[in-house]
PDB file of C-alpha atoms in Angstrom:
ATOM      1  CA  UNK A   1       0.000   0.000   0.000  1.00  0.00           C
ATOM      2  CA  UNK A   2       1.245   3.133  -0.814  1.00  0.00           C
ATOM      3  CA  UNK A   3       1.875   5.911   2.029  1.00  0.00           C
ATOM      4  CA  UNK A   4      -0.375   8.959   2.745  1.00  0.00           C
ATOM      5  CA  UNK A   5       2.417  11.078   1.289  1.00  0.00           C
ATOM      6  CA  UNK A   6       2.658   9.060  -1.641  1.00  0.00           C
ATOM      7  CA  UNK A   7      -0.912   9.795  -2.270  1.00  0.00           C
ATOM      8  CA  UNK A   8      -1.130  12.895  -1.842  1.00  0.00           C
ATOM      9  CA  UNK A   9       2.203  13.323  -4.127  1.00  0.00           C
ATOM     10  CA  UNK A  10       0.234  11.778  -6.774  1.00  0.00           C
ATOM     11  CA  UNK A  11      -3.102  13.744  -7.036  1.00  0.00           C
ATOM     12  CA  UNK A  12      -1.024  16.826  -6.766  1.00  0.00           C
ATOM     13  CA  UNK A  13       0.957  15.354 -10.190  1.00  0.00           C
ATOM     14  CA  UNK A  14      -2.928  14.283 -11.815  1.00  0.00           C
ATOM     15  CA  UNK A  15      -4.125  18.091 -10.435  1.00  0.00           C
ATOM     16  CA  UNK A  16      -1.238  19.465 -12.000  1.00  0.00           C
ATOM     17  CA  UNK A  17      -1.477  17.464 -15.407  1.00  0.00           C
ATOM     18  CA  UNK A  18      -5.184  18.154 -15.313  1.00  0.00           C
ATOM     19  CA  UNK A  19      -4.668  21.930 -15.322  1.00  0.00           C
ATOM     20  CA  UNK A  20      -2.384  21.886 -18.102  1.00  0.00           C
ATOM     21  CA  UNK A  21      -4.834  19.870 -20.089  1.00  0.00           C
ATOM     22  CA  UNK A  22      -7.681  22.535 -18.854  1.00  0.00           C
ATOM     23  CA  UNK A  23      -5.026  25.643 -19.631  1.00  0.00           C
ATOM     24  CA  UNK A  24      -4.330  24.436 -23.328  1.00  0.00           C
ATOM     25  CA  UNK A  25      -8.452  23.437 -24.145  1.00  0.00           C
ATOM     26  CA  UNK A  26      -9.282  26.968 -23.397  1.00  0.00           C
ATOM     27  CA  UNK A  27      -6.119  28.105 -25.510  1.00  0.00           C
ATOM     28  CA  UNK A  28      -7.108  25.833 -28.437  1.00  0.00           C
ATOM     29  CA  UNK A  29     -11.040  26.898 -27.618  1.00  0.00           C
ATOM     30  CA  UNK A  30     -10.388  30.985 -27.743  1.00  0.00           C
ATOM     31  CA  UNK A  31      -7.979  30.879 -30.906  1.00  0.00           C
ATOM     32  CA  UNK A  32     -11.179  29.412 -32.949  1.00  0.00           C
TER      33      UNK A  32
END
């Protein structure tokens, strides 16, 4: 099982990855 830390470590890397992903769709969205 993976620690508390270890969790946490890893939604901050998916929240992270997930706002890059929202940052470039509203990029992509206001150029059209």
């Amino acid at each position: 099982m993976p620690t508390s830390s270890e969790l946490s470590d890893l939604f901050g890397t998916l929240s992270k990855i997930f706002g890059v992903l929202g940052s470039v769709e509203d990029a992509a969205g206001s150029a059209e």
